[in-house]
Amino acid sequence: MRELIDKAKVIALELKQAAEKVVTIKEVDDLRVQFMGREGCLTLLIKELKDLDSLAKREVGPVLNQIRVDATEIFRRLKEDIEKREAEAANMREKGFDVSAYQPKGRPDGTRHIYSKFIEDIEDIFMSMGFSIFDGPEVETDFYNFQALNIPQNHPARDMQDTFWFEKDKKLLRTHTSNVQIHAMQKYGVPIAGVCTGRVYRYEATDATHDCMFTQCEGLLVDKNVSISQLLGTVKKFLQRLFDSKKLKIRVRPGFFPFVEPGLEVDMSCVFCKDGCSVCKKTTWIELMGAGLVHPNVLRAVKVDPEVYSGFAFGVGIERLAMLRYGIDDIRLFHSGRVKFLQQF
Ligand code: FA5
């Protein structure tokens, strides 16, 4: 009899300890089977009651019964707590659980992408010079990417920028940010001064300095009596600020772009050497951007009178600028997603 009571007390203690470790409803059910199932340890103990004489039964019976009642209450409470917790979690998920609340140990901190930082630097410089920031579509029509920029259908100049076309609606991925010149003048009219940074796409083979998707910065200023000297002053000031060098010089060569006349190629003096290095290919000059005075046909396309207004425009590859500023030797690294590369900035 004494032995039965002791066994019952051990079982009660074991149940209490096991109950503290239970987390899911399934674990509660498994524990119930282990203790109170047909072959459960408490059930088997209670079965042993029938072998006792009536005096012993009267003494042991209430003890075992109390343990059975307590065990039933433990299982009921466990289930109730777990169900309540699960309902709360589901409720949180529905309300939009704040993922930032979860902070696993050792999570590496992210940083802003070099593109974002560099583009912000460029925009800051132009904003401080009084330029606005424009935006424009990357999926474009033939009109904005070519025709309004004085590049008619079948004109040989179209071969300068190999294009990705959409077959369905004859749209294209813009080949340059010059499309924004047209959108901006249509939207805001003239006089106007702004820059646009954004992605452009060209159907061309990639190498260390060419990509099929890259970023350009386009500048446009249209007003009365705009001259080439204002274009050169703007470009020089911008580059001096970007490369933090007051000594930086620029030079221009004739260049052909159908949307400017005259068209120019702008080079900047090498910021890495005085008498020739591998970056400037021993010339002390680095080829940088296209520029020029806005072609009268472009002004006409947006119903601006070229007899009254004139303007300048320029376009530069942002990756090429960043490669120079940070000493990056392969343009493809920018969107390679390589953590080691990104962590440097
Ligand atoms: C243009 O795209 C003209 N829209 C620029 C312009 C604007 C001229 C306004 C006149 C007035 P171009 O194709 O040369 O021009 O490209 C301009 C710059 O983009 C280049 O100087 C270079 O820095 C960069 N670039 C061109 N092709 C690539 C390429 N495949 N990968 C990376 N950068 C490139």
mmCIF file of C-alpha atoms and ligand atoms in Angstrom:
data_model
loop_
_atom_site.group_PDB
_atom_site.id
_atom_site.type_symbol
_atom_site.label_atom_id
_atom_site.label_comp_id
_atom_site.label_asym_id
_atom_site.label_seq_id
_atom_site.Cartn_x
_atom_site.Cartn_y
_atom_site.Cartn_z
ATOM 1 C CA MET A 1 0.000 0.000 0.000
ATOM 2 C CA ARG A 2 2.758 2.438 1.055
ATOM 3 C CA GLU A 3 4.658 1.500 -2.094
ATOM 4 C CA LEU A 4 1.672 2.402 -4.300
ATOM 5 C CA ILE A 5 1.332 5.830 -2.686
ATOM 6 C CA ASP A 6 5.070 6.496 -3.133
ATOM 7 C CA LYS A 7 4.888 5.470 -6.805
ATOM 8 C CA ALA A 8 1.921 7.782 -7.305
ATOM 9 C CA LYS A 9 3.812 10.705 -5.781
ATOM 10 C CA VAL A 10 6.812 10.086 -8.074
ATOM 11 C CA ILE A 11 4.484 10.003 -11.098
ATOM 12 C CA ALA A 12 2.872 13.283 -9.988
ATOM 13 C CA LEU A 13 6.306 14.910 -9.684
ATOM 14 C CA GLU A 14 7.458 13.595 -13.075
ATOM 15 C CA LEU A 15 4.310 14.978 -14.684
ATOM 16 C CA LYS A 16 4.886 18.433 -13.195
ATOM 17 C CA GLN A 17 8.481 18.502 -14.464
ATOM 18 C CA ALA A 18 7.531 17.242 -17.947
ATOM 19 C CA ALA A 19 4.685 19.790 -18.166
ATOM 20 C CA GLU A 20 7.196 22.662 -17.838
ATOM 21 C CA LYS A 21 8.958 21.625 -21.037
ATOM 22 C CA VAL A 22 5.899 21.292 -23.226
ATOM 23 C CA VAL A 23 5.519 23.876 -26.029
ATOM 24 C CA THR A 24 3.036 22.573 -28.616
ATOM 25 C CA ILE A 25 -0.439 21.039 -28.498
ATOM 26 C CA LYS A 26 0.984 17.823 -29.945
ATOM 27 C CA GLU A 27 3.480 17.595 -27.098
ATOM 28 C CA VAL A 28 0.595 18.017 -24.590
ATOM 29 C CA ASP A 29 -1.319 15.193 -26.281
ATOM 30 C CA ASP A 30 1.749 12.920 -26.279
ATOM 31 C CA LEU A 31 2.312 13.619 -22.582
ATOM 32 C CA ARG A 32 -1.311 12.857 -21.775
ATOM 33 C CA VAL A 33 -1.019 9.481 -23.539
ATOM 34 C CA GLN A 34 2.232 8.783 -21.635
ATOM 35 C CA PHE A 35 0.539 9.395 -18.264
ATOM 36 C CA MET A 36 -3.196 8.929 -18.731
ATOM 37 C CA GLY A 37 -3.535 6.886 -21.921
ATOM 38 C CA ARG A 38 -4.748 3.265 -21.831
ATOM 39 C CA GLU A 39 -1.211 2.106 -21.101
ATOM 40 C CA GLY A 40 -0.198 5.337 -19.320
ATOM 41 C CA CYS A 41 1.799 5.074 -16.085
ATOM 42 C CA LEU A 42 -0.927 6.710 -13.960
ATOM 43 C CA THR A 43 -3.664 4.593 -15.527
ATOM 44 C CA LEU A 44 -1.709 1.394 -14.851
ATOM 45 C CA LEU A 45 -1.145 2.462 -11.252
ATOM 46 C CA ILE A 46 -4.853 3.122 -10.748
ATOM 47 C CA LYS A 47 -5.580 -0.353 -12.169
ATOM 48 C CA GLU A 48 -3.477 -1.835 -9.383
ATOM 49 C CA LEU A 49 -6.113 -0.551 -6.885
ATOM 50 C CA LYS A 50 -8.349 -3.513 -7.640
ATOM 51 C CA ASP A 51 -5.803 -5.917 -6.109
ATOM 52 C CA LEU A 52 -5.888 -4.120 -2.754
ATOM 53 C CA ASP A 53 -8.172 -5.063 0.120
ATOM 54 C CA SER A 54 -11.049 -2.701 0.889
ATOM 55 C CA LEU A 55 -9.243 -0.988 3.800
ATOM 56 C CA ALA A 56 -6.195 -0.186 1.681
ATOM 57 C CA LYS A 57 -8.446 0.839 -1.227
ATOM 58 C CA ARG A 58 -10.137 3.385 1.000
ATOM 59 C CA GLU A 59 -6.747 4.852 1.933
ATOM 60 C CA VAL A 60 -4.938 4.770 -1.417
ATOM 61 C CA GLY A 61 -8.010 5.439 -3.615
ATOM 62 C CA PRO A 62 -8.464 9.131 -2.662
ATOM 63 C CA VAL A 63 -4.696 9.818 -3.077
ATOM 64 C CA LEU A 64 -4.607 8.360 -6.609
ATOM 65 C CA ASN A 65 -7.864 10.045 -7.484
ATOM 66 C CA GLN A 66 -6.505 13.428 -6.408
ATOM 67 C CA ILE A 67 -3.381 12.871 -8.537
ATOM 68 C CA ARG A 68 -5.633 11.978 -11.528
ATOM 69 C CA VAL A 69 -7.757 15.129 -10.988
ATOM 70 C CA ASP A 70 -4.582 17.284 -10.712
ATOM 71 C CA ALA A 71 -3.126 15.691 -13.862
ATOM 72 C CA THR A 72 -6.344 16.372 -15.800
ATOM 73 C CA GLU A 73 -6.214 20.024 -14.674
ATOM 74 C CA ILE A 74 -2.536 20.295 -15.692
ATOM 75 C CA PHE A 75 -3.337 19.077 -19.227
ATOM 76 C CA ARG A 76 -6.355 21.386 -19.509
ATOM 77 C CA ARG A 77 -4.302 24.413 -18.430
ATOM 78 C CA LEU A 78 -1.384 23.544 -20.726
ATOM 79 C CA LYS A 79 -3.687 23.341 -23.756
ATOM 80 C CA GLU A 80 -5.458 26.557 -22.856
ATOM 81 C CA ASP A 81 -2.136 28.492 -22.487
ATOM 82 C CA ILE A 82 -0.725 27.209 -25.764
ATOM 83 C CA GLU A 83 -3.918 27.962 -27.695
ATOM 84 C CA LYS A 84 -3.984 31.484 -26.246
ATOM 85 C CA ARG A 85 -0.330 32.065 -27.252
ATOM 86 C CA GLU A 86 -0.950 30.786 -30.768
ATOM 87 C CA ALA A 87 -4.017 32.998 -31.173
ATOM 88 C CA GLU A 88 -1.992 36.039 -30.062
ATOM 89 C CA ALA A 89 0.793 35.213 -32.543
ATOM 90 C CA ALA A 90 -1.729 34.816 -35.384
ATOM 91 C CA ASN A 91 -3.267 38.135 -34.426
ATOM 92 C CA MET A 92 0.155 39.844 -34.508
ATOM 93 C CA ARG A 93 0.878 38.349 -37.919
ATOM 94 C CA GLU A 94 -2.436 39.627 -39.233
ATOM 95 C CA LYS A 95 -1.802 43.127 -37.859
ATOM 96 C CA GLY A 96 1.606 43.175 -39.567
ATOM 97 C CA PHE A 97 4.251 41.893 -37.250
ATOM 98 C CA ASP A 98 7.135 44.315 -36.797
ATOM 99 C CA VAL A 99 10.042 42.354 -38.285
ATOM 100 C CA SER A 100 12.560 44.816 -36.860
ATOM 101 C CA ALA A 101 11.633 43.500 -33.404
ATOM 102 C CA TYR A 102 13.425 40.271 -34.330
ATOM 103 C CA GLN A 103 17.166 40.792 -33.973
ATOM 104 C CA PRO A 104 19.100 37.539 -34.241
ATOM 105 C CA LYS A 105 22.590 37.654 -32.759
ATOM 106 C CA GLY A 106 25.459 38.222 -35.213
ATOM 107 C CA ARG A 107 23.281 39.785 -37.952
ATOM 108 C CA PRO A 108 25.646 41.827 -40.180
ATOM 109 C CA ASP A 109 24.611 45.461 -40.597
ATOM 110 C CA GLY A 110 23.593 46.472 -44.108
ATOM 111 C CA THR A 111 24.808 49.683 -45.736
ATOM 112 C CA ARG A 112 23.491 51.889 -48.496
ATOM 113 C CA HIS A 113 24.606 50.817 -51.960
ATOM 114 C CA ILE A 114 27.437 52.794 -53.523
ATOM 115 C CA TYR A 115 25.009 53.831 -56.299
ATOM 116 C CA SER A 116 22.665 55.494 -53.823
ATOM 117 C CA LYS A 117 25.437 57.358 -52.028
ATOM 118 C CA PHE A 118 27.238 58.476 -55.163
ATOM 119 C CA ILE A 119 24.065 59.596 -56.924
ATOM 120 C CA GLU A 120 23.132 61.605 -53.845
ATOM 121 C CA ASP A 121 26.554 63.326 -53.941
ATOM 122 C CA ILE A 122 26.044 64.205 -57.613
ATOM 123 C CA GLU A 123 22.533 65.525 -57.047
ATOM 124 C CA ASP A 124 23.683 67.568 -54.031
ATOM 125 C CA ILE A 125 26.320 69.322 -56.136
ATOM 126 C CA PHE A 126 23.865 70.196 -58.899
ATOM 127 C CA MET A 127 21.171 71.291 -56.466
ATOM 128 C CA SER A 128 23.654 73.641 -54.811
ATOM 129 C CA MET A 129 24.204 75.146 -58.284
ATOM 130 C CA GLY A 130 20.470 75.796 -58.699
ATOM 131 C CA PHE A 131 19.506 72.749 -60.780
ATOM 132 C CA SER A 132 16.284 70.802 -60.083
ATOM 133 C CA ILE A 133 16.131 67.002 -60.028
ATOM 134 C CA PHE A 134 14.104 65.384 -62.819
ATOM 135 C CA ASP A 135 12.898 61.838 -63.252
ATOM 136 C CA GLY A 136 11.689 59.990 -66.327
ATOM 137 C CA PRO A 137 10.565 56.574 -67.591
ATOM 138 C CA GLU A 138 12.971 53.726 -68.322
ATOM 139 C CA VAL A 139 10.466 52.068 -70.668
ATOM 140 C CA GLU A 140 10.147 54.619 -73.395
ATOM 141 C CA THR A 141 8.589 55.352 -76.776
ATOM 142 C CA ASP A 142 10.534 55.892 -79.972
ATOM 143 C CA PHE A 143 9.429 59.549 -79.907
ATOM 144 C CA TYR A 144 11.098 60.460 -76.602
ATOM 145 C CA ASN A 145 14.232 58.336 -76.967
ATOM 146 C CA PHE A 146 14.935 59.171 -80.613
ATOM 147 C CA GLN A 147 12.583 61.261 -82.745
ATOM 148 C CA ALA A 148 12.180 64.283 -80.462
ATOM 149 C CA LEU A 149 15.953 64.223 -80.022
ATOM 150 C CA ASN A 150 16.455 64.794 -83.727
ATOM 151 C CA ILE A 151 17.095 61.115 -84.512
ATOM 152 C CA PRO A 152 14.427 60.231 -87.100
ATOM 153 C CA GLN A 153 13.434 56.681 -88.099
ATOM 154 C CA ASN A 154 16.126 54.953 -90.159
ATOM 155 C CA HIS A 155 18.698 57.658 -89.372
ATOM 156 C CA PRO A 156 22.215 56.139 -89.197
ATOM 157 C CA ALA A 157 22.722 57.807 -85.764
ATOM 158 C CA ARG A 158 20.408 55.136 -84.294
ATOM 159 C CA ASP A 159 23.270 52.663 -84.723
ATOM 160 C CA MET A 160 25.262 54.616 -82.097
ATOM 161 C CA GLN A 161 23.086 53.143 -79.336
ATOM 162 C CA ASP A 162 22.032 49.507 -79.777
ATOM 163 C CA THR A 163 18.546 49.171 -78.392
ATOM 164 C CA PHE A 164 16.392 46.628 -76.541
ATOM 165 C CA TRP A 165 12.920 46.708 -78.130
ATOM 166 C CA PHE A 166 9.641 45.302 -76.798
ATOM 167 C CA GLU A 167 8.000 43.449 -79.649
ATOM 168 C CA LYS A 168 4.451 43.860 -78.409
ATOM 169 C CA ASP A 169 3.921 47.626 -78.140
ATOM 170 C CA LYS A 170 7.020 48.856 -79.993
ATOM 171 C CA LYS A 171 8.377 50.460 -76.828
ATOM 172 C CA LEU A 172 12.052 50.271 -75.846
ATOM 173 C CA LEU A 173 14.352 50.423 -72.833
ATOM 174 C CA ARG A 174 15.785 53.933 -72.954
ATOM 175 C CA THR A 175 19.323 54.011 -74.299
ATOM 176 C CA HIS A 176 20.175 57.277 -72.547
ATOM 177 C CA THR A 177 18.728 59.735 -70.048
ATOM 178 C CA SER A 178 18.380 62.352 -72.800
ATOM 179 C CA ASN A 179 14.703 61.301 -73.068
ATOM 180 C CA VAL A 180 14.188 63.280 -69.851
ATOM 181 C CA GLN A 181 15.105 66.523 -71.658
ATOM 182 C CA ILE A 182 11.889 66.161 -73.646
ATOM 183 C CA HIS A 183 9.666 65.089 -70.740
ATOM 184 C CA ALA A 184 10.987 67.891 -68.528
ATOM 185 C CA MET A 185 10.532 70.653 -71.118
ATOM 186 C CA GLN A 186 7.015 69.399 -71.910
ATOM 187 C CA LYS A 187 6.102 69.304 -68.235
ATOM 188 C CA TYR A 188 7.773 72.448 -66.884
ATOM 189 C CA GLY A 189 8.324 74.573 -69.995
ATOM 190 C CA VAL A 190 11.257 76.989 -70.289
ATOM 191 C CA PRO A 191 13.398 78.493 -68.799
ATOM 192 C CA ILE A 192 14.504 75.298 -67.124
ATOM 193 C CA ALA A 193 17.583 73.879 -65.364
ATOM 194 C CA GLY A 194 17.715 70.319 -64.059
ATOM 195 C CA VAL A 195 19.540 67.033 -63.906
ATOM 196 C CA CYS A 196 18.288 63.491 -64.097
ATOM 197 C CA THR A 197 20.084 60.379 -62.878
ATOM 198 C CA GLY A 198 18.808 56.969 -63.871
ATOM 199 C CA ARG A 199 19.310 53.598 -65.494
ATOM 200 C CA VAL A 200 19.814 53.165 -69.214
ATOM 201 C CA TYR A 201 20.084 50.009 -71.306
ATOM 202 C CA ARG A 202 22.085 49.078 -74.375
ATOM 203 C CA TYR A 203 22.167 45.854 -76.335
ATOM 204 C CA GLU A 204 25.922 45.510 -76.253
ATOM 205 C CA ALA A 205 28.615 43.113 -75.074
ATOM 206 C CA THR A 206 29.987 43.764 -71.602
ATOM 207 C CA ASP A 207 33.601 44.256 -70.558
ATOM 208 C CA ALA A 208 35.433 46.028 -67.731
ATOM 209 C CA THR A 209 34.227 49.482 -68.833
ATOM 210 C CA HIS A 210 30.982 48.637 -70.685
ATOM 211 C CA ASP A 211 27.769 47.197 -69.316
ATOM 212 C CA CYS A 212 24.398 46.557 -70.944
ATOM 213 C CA MET A 213 22.654 48.284 -68.020
ATOM 214 C CA PHE A 214 24.335 51.339 -66.542
ATOM 215 C CA THR A 215 23.459 54.719 -65.051
ATOM 216 C CA GLN A 216 23.724 58.167 -66.566
ATOM 217 C CA CYS A 217 23.441 61.694 -65.305
ATOM 218 C CA GLU A 218 21.859 64.103 -67.762
ATOM 219 C CA GLY A 219 21.959 67.869 -67.376
ATOM 220 C CA LEU A 220 19.780 70.399 -69.204
ATOM 221 C CA LEU A 221 19.605 74.169 -69.035
ATOM 222 C CA VAL A 222 17.440 76.230 -71.412
ATOM 223 C CA ASP A 223 17.052 79.999 -71.178
ATOM 224 C CA LYS A 224 17.685 83.096 -73.225
ATOM 225 C CA ASN A 225 21.276 83.675 -74.416
ATOM 226 C CA VAL A 226 22.785 80.435 -73.142
ATOM 227 C CA SER A 227 26.350 79.929 -74.307
ATOM 228 C CA ILE A 228 29.007 77.248 -74.463
ATOM 229 C CA SER A 229 31.028 79.022 -71.762
ATOM 230 C CA GLN A 230 28.143 78.455 -69.300
ATOM 231 C CA LEU A 231 28.131 74.751 -70.228
ATOM 232 C CA LEU A 232 31.874 74.445 -69.690
ATOM 233 C CA GLY A 233 31.772 76.410 -66.434
ATOM 234 C CA THR A 234 28.999 74.166 -65.083
ATOM 235 C CA VAL A 235 30.722 70.919 -66.058
ATOM 236 C CA LYS A 236 34.091 72.052 -64.686
ATOM 237 C CA LYS A 237 32.637 73.215 -61.364
ATOM 238 C CA PHE A 238 30.734 69.930 -61.029
ATOM 239 C CA LEU A 239 33.834 67.797 -61.653
ATOM 240 C CA GLN A 240 36.019 69.912 -59.350
ATOM 241 C CA ARG A 241 33.505 69.423 -56.533
ATOM 242 C CA LEU A 242 33.005 65.716 -57.241
ATOM 243 C CA PHE A 243 36.732 64.960 -57.274
ATOM 244 C CA ASP A 244 37.477 67.534 -54.593
ATOM 245 C CA SER A 245 40.186 69.140 -56.722
ATOM 246 C CA LYS A 246 40.273 72.852 -57.562
ATOM 247 C CA LYS A 247 43.126 72.155 -59.960
ATOM 248 C CA LEU A 248 41.010 69.850 -62.149
ATOM 249 C CA LYS A 249 40.831 71.117 -65.724
ATOM 250 C CA ILE A 250 38.621 70.152 -68.664
ATOM 251 C CA ARG A 251 39.148 70.218 -72.402
ATOM 252 C CA VAL A 252 36.699 69.705 -75.256
ATOM 253 C CA ARG A 253 36.861 68.015 -78.622
ATOM 254 C CA PRO A 254 34.232 68.042 -81.379
ATOM 255 C CA GLY A 255 31.743 65.177 -80.953
ATOM 256 C CA PHE A 256 28.600 64.148 -82.783
ATOM 257 C CA PHE A 257 25.258 63.765 -81.021
ATOM 258 C CA PRO A 258 22.186 64.542 -83.181
ATOM 259 C CA PHE A 259 20.444 66.431 -80.343
ATOM 260 C CA VAL A 260 23.164 69.055 -79.817
ATOM 261 C CA GLU A 261 24.870 71.508 -82.146
ATOM 262 C CA PRO A 262 27.748 71.997 -81.752
ATOM 263 C CA GLY A 263 28.389 68.641 -80.086
ATOM 264 C CA LEU A 264 31.340 68.129 -77.747
ATOM 265 C CA GLU A 265 33.270 65.371 -76.033
ATOM 266 C CA VAL A 266 34.504 66.553 -72.645
ATOM 267 C CA ASP A 267 37.745 65.218 -71.137
ATOM 268 C CA MET A 268 39.030 65.988 -67.646
ATOM 269 C CA SER A 269 42.618 66.260 -66.517
ATOM 270 C CA CYS A 270 43.787 63.090 -64.781
ATOM 271 C CA VAL A 271 43.305 63.413 -61.017
ATOM 272 C CA PHE A 272 45.761 60.575 -60.320
ATOM 273 C CA CYS A 273 48.963 61.829 -61.946
ATOM 274 C CA LYS A 274 50.805 64.803 -63.416
ATOM 275 C CA ASP A 275 52.563 63.179 -66.341
ATOM 276 C CA GLY A 276 50.699 60.044 -67.336
ATOM 277 C CA CYS A 277 49.508 56.846 -65.622
ATOM 278 C CA SER A 278 47.556 53.687 -66.442
ATOM 279 C CA VAL A 279 44.178 55.327 -65.712
ATOM 280 C CA CYS A 280 44.703 58.123 -68.274
ATOM 281 C CA LYS A 281 46.595 55.768 -70.590
ATOM 282 C CA LYS A 282 49.656 58.046 -70.301
ATOM 283 C CA THR A 283 47.775 60.984 -71.891
ATOM 284 C CA THR A 284 47.011 62.963 -68.657
ATOM 285 C CA TRP A 285 43.416 63.309 -69.950
ATOM 286 C CA ILE A 286 40.372 61.103 -69.249
ATOM 287 C CA GLU A 287 37.446 60.917 -71.708
ATOM 288 C CA LEU A 288 34.300 61.601 -69.785
ATOM 289 C CA MET A 289 31.073 62.819 -71.307
ATOM 290 C CA GLY A 290 29.037 64.034 -74.233
ATOM 291 C CA ALA A 291 27.718 67.599 -74.253
ATOM 292 C CA GLY A 292 26.703 70.503 -76.447
ATOM 293 C CA LEU A 293 24.159 73.220 -77.162
ATOM 294 C CA VAL A 294 20.602 71.924 -77.534
ATOM 295 C CA HIS A 295 19.768 71.463 -81.223
ATOM 296 C CA PRO A 296 17.052 73.827 -82.532
ATOM 297 C CA ASN A 297 15.040 70.784 -83.738
ATOM 298 C CA VAL A 298 14.861 69.478 -80.144
ATOM 299 C CA LEU A 299 13.471 72.821 -78.962
ATOM 300 C CA ARG A 300 10.979 72.794 -81.840
ATOM 301 C CA ALA A 301 9.856 69.251 -80.876
ATOM 302 C CA VAL A 302 8.657 70.649 -77.536
ATOM 303 C CA LYS A 303 7.272 73.837 -79.099
ATOM 304 C CA VAL A 304 10.005 76.144 -77.807
ATOM 305 C CA ASP A 305 11.134 78.870 -80.222
ATOM 306 C CA PRO A 306 14.880 78.380 -80.960
ATOM 307 C CA GLU A 307 15.053 82.029 -82.115
ATOM 308 C CA VAL A 308 14.304 83.087 -78.525
ATOM 309 C CA TYR A 309 15.690 80.287 -76.396
ATOM 310 C CA SER A 310 18.910 78.322 -76.414
ATOM 311 C CA GLY A 311 20.332 75.762 -74.025
ATOM 312 C CA PHE A 312 23.033 73.299 -73.138
ATOM 313 C CA ALA A 313 22.917 69.607 -72.283
ATOM 314 C CA PHE A 314 25.395 67.004 -71.148
ATOM 315 C CA GLY A 315 25.338 63.297 -70.336
ATOM 316 C CA VAL A 316 27.840 61.277 -68.334
ATOM 317 C CA GLY A 317 28.125 57.649 -67.216
ATOM 318 C CA ILE A 318 27.792 57.498 -63.423
ATOM 319 C CA GLU A 319 29.676 54.204 -63.070
ATOM 320 C CA ARG A 320 32.602 55.624 -65.040
ATOM 321 C CA LEU A 321 32.726 58.599 -62.647
ATOM 322 C CA ALA A 322 32.488 56.324 -59.594
ATOM 323 C CA MET A 323 35.217 54.074 -61.000
ATOM 324 C CA LEU A 324 37.508 57.077 -61.209
ATOM 325 C CA ARG A 325 36.637 58.433 -57.780
ATOM 326 C CA TYR A 326 36.965 55.112 -55.955
ATOM 327 C CA GLY A 327 39.569 53.350 -58.132
ATOM 328 C CA ILE A 328 37.205 50.538 -59.225
ATOM 329 C CA ASP A 329 38.581 48.555 -62.145
ATOM 330 C CA ASP A 330 35.518 46.636 -63.372
ATOM 331 C CA ILE A 331 32.103 48.184 -64.030
ATOM 332 C CA ARG A 332 30.362 44.813 -63.614
ATOM 333 C CA LEU A 333 31.102 44.869 -59.868
ATOM 334 C CA PHE A 334 28.422 47.537 -59.310
ATOM 335 C CA HIS A 335 25.504 45.149 -59.558
ATOM 336 C CA SER A 336 27.358 41.909 -58.910
ATOM 337 C CA GLY A 337 25.943 41.837 -55.366
ATOM 338 C CA ARG A 338 29.380 40.885 -54.016
ATOM 339 C CA VAL A 339 29.359 41.635 -50.305
ATOM 340 C CA LYS A 340 33.130 42.152 -50.143
ATOM 341 C CA PHE A 341 32.899 44.822 -52.835
ATOM 342 C CA LEU A 342 29.882 46.540 -51.297
ATOM 343 C CA GLN A 343 31.339 46.566 -47.776
ATOM 344 C CA GLN A 344 34.133 48.888 -48.908
ATOM 345 C CA PHE A 345 31.802 51.852 -49.330
HETATM 346 C C1 FA5 B 1 24.919 59.660 -74.689
HETATM 347 O O1 FA5 B 1 24.293 58.739 -74.170
HETATM 348 C C2 FA5 B 1 24.299 61.041 -74.842
HETATM 349 N N1 FA5 B 1 22.908 60.967 -74.537
HETATM 350 C C3 FA5 B 1 25.054 61.991 -73.903
HETATM 351 C C4 FA5 B 1 24.743 63.432 -74.201
HETATM 352 C C5 FA5 B 1 23.757 64.062 -73.483
HETATM 353 C C6 FA5 B 1 25.431 64.099 -75.194
HETATM 354 C C7 FA5 B 1 23.454 65.403 -73.749
HETATM 355 C C8 FA5 B 1 25.137 65.411 -75.488
HETATM 356 C C9 FA5 B 1 24.176 66.055 -74.739
HETATM 357 P P1 FA5 B 1 27.152 58.315 -74.977
HETATM 358 O O2 FA5 B 1 26.591 57.178 -75.720
HETATM 359 O O3 FA5 B 1 28.510 58.738 -75.334
HETATM 360 O O4 FA5 B 1 26.220 59.587 -75.050
HETATM 361 O O5 FA5 B 1 27.105 57.968 -73.415
HETATM 362 C C10 FA5 B 1 27.391 58.949 -72.442
HETATM 363 C C11 FA5 B 1 28.275 58.366 -71.358
HETATM 364 O O6 FA5 B 1 27.712 57.151 -70.863
HETATM 365 C C12 FA5 B 1 29.661 57.955 -71.854
HETATM 366 O O7 FA5 B 1 30.518 59.061 -71.870
HETATM 367 C C13 FA5 B 1 30.076 56.963 -70.835
HETATM 368 O O8 FA5 B 1 30.507 57.593 -69.647
HETATM 369 C C14 FA5 B 1 28.775 56.266 -70.509
HETATM 370 N N2 FA5 B 1 28.598 54.999 -71.259
HETATM 371 C C15 FA5 B 1 28.306 54.829 -72.558
HETATM 372 N N3 FA5 B 1 28.192 53.534 -72.876
HETATM 373 C C16 FA5 B 1 28.415 52.848 -71.732
HETATM 374 C C17 FA5 B 1 28.414 51.451 -71.367
HETATM 375 N N4 FA5 B 1 28.123 50.500 -72.239
HETATM 376 N N5 FA5 B 1 28.682 51.106 -70.094
HETATM 377 C C18 FA5 B 1 28.938 52.077 -69.190
HETATM 378 N N6 FA5 B 1 28.954 53.400 -69.432
HETATM 379 C C19 FA5 B 1 28.693 53.790 -70.701
#
